[in-house]
């Protein structure tokens, strides 16, 4: 394909994420984290952009732990 290949550059398509989980009463789980994803911003040879911006954000969640192995 003609044009620059965005996958050749080490800075593109990289991601970083970190998170933590806390358990209460050995059943309730609360989770939180952060992620950052660097994306290419070049124009595709057939026209149009690969993507518009980098992506980052804070994530959270909750859940329950069930002792199924007992």
Coordinates of C-alpha atoms in Angstrom, one line a residue, residues 6-68:
X6 CA 1.1 4.0 11.1
X7 CA 2.0 0.7 12.7
X8 CA 5.7 1.3 11.9
X9 CA 6.0 4.1 14.5
X10 CA 6.5 2.8 18.0
X11 CA 4.5 5.7 19.6
X12 CA 1.3 4.7 17.9
X13 CA -1.2 2.1 19.2
X14 CA 0.3 2.0 22.6
X15 CA -1.7 1.7 25.8
X16 CA -1.2 2.1 29.6
X17 CA -3.6 1.0 32.3
X18 CA -3.6 0.6 36.1
X19 CA -6.2 -0.4 38.5
X20 CA -7.0 -1.7 42.0
X21 CA -9.7 -3.8 43.7
X22 CA -10.9 -3.8 47.3
X23 CA -12.9 -6.6 48.8
X24 CA -15.2 -6.1 51.8
X25 CA -16.6 -8.9 54.0
X26 CA -14.9 -11.3 51.6
X27 CA -17.8 -10.9 49.1
X28 CA -18.3 -7.3 47.9
X29 CA -15.7 -6.1 45.4
X30 CA -15.1 -2.5 44.3
X31 CA -12.8 -1.8 41.4
X32 CA -11.3 1.4 39.9
X33 CA -8.7 2.2 37.3
X34 CA -7.3 4.5 34.7
X35 CA -6.3 3.9 31.1
X36 CA -4.6 5.8 28.3
X37 CA -4.4 4.8 24.7
X38 CA -2.3 6.6 22.1
X39 CA -3.7 6.2 18.6
X40 CA -2.4 7.2 15.1
X41 CA -3.7 10.4 13.6
X42 CA -2.6 10.0 10.0
X43 CA -4.8 9.9 7.0
X44 CA -5.5 6.5 5.4
X45 CA -4.3 6.1 1.8
X46 CA -7.9 5.5 0.7
X47 CA -9.0 8.6 2.5
X48 CA -10.4 9.4 5.9
X49 CA -8.6 9.5 9.2
X50 CA -7.5 6.4 11.2
X51 CA -9.1 7.8 14.4
X52 CA -9.8 11.2 15.8
X53 CA -8.1 11.5 19.1
X54 CA -6.2 9.6 21.8
X55 CA -8.4 7.9 24.4
X56 CA -8.2 8.0 28.2
X57 CA -10.5 7.7 31.1
X58 CA -11.3 6.6 34.6
X59 CA -13.1 3.3 35.1
X60 CA -14.9 1.8 38.0
X61 CA -17.1 -1.1 38.9
X62 CA -18.5 -3.3 41.6
X63 CA -19.3 -6.9 41.9
X64 CA -19.6 -9.9 44.2
X65 CA -17.2 -12.8 44.9
X66 CA -18.8 -16.2 45.4
X67 CA -16.9 -19.1 47.0
X68 CA -17.6 -21.7 44.3

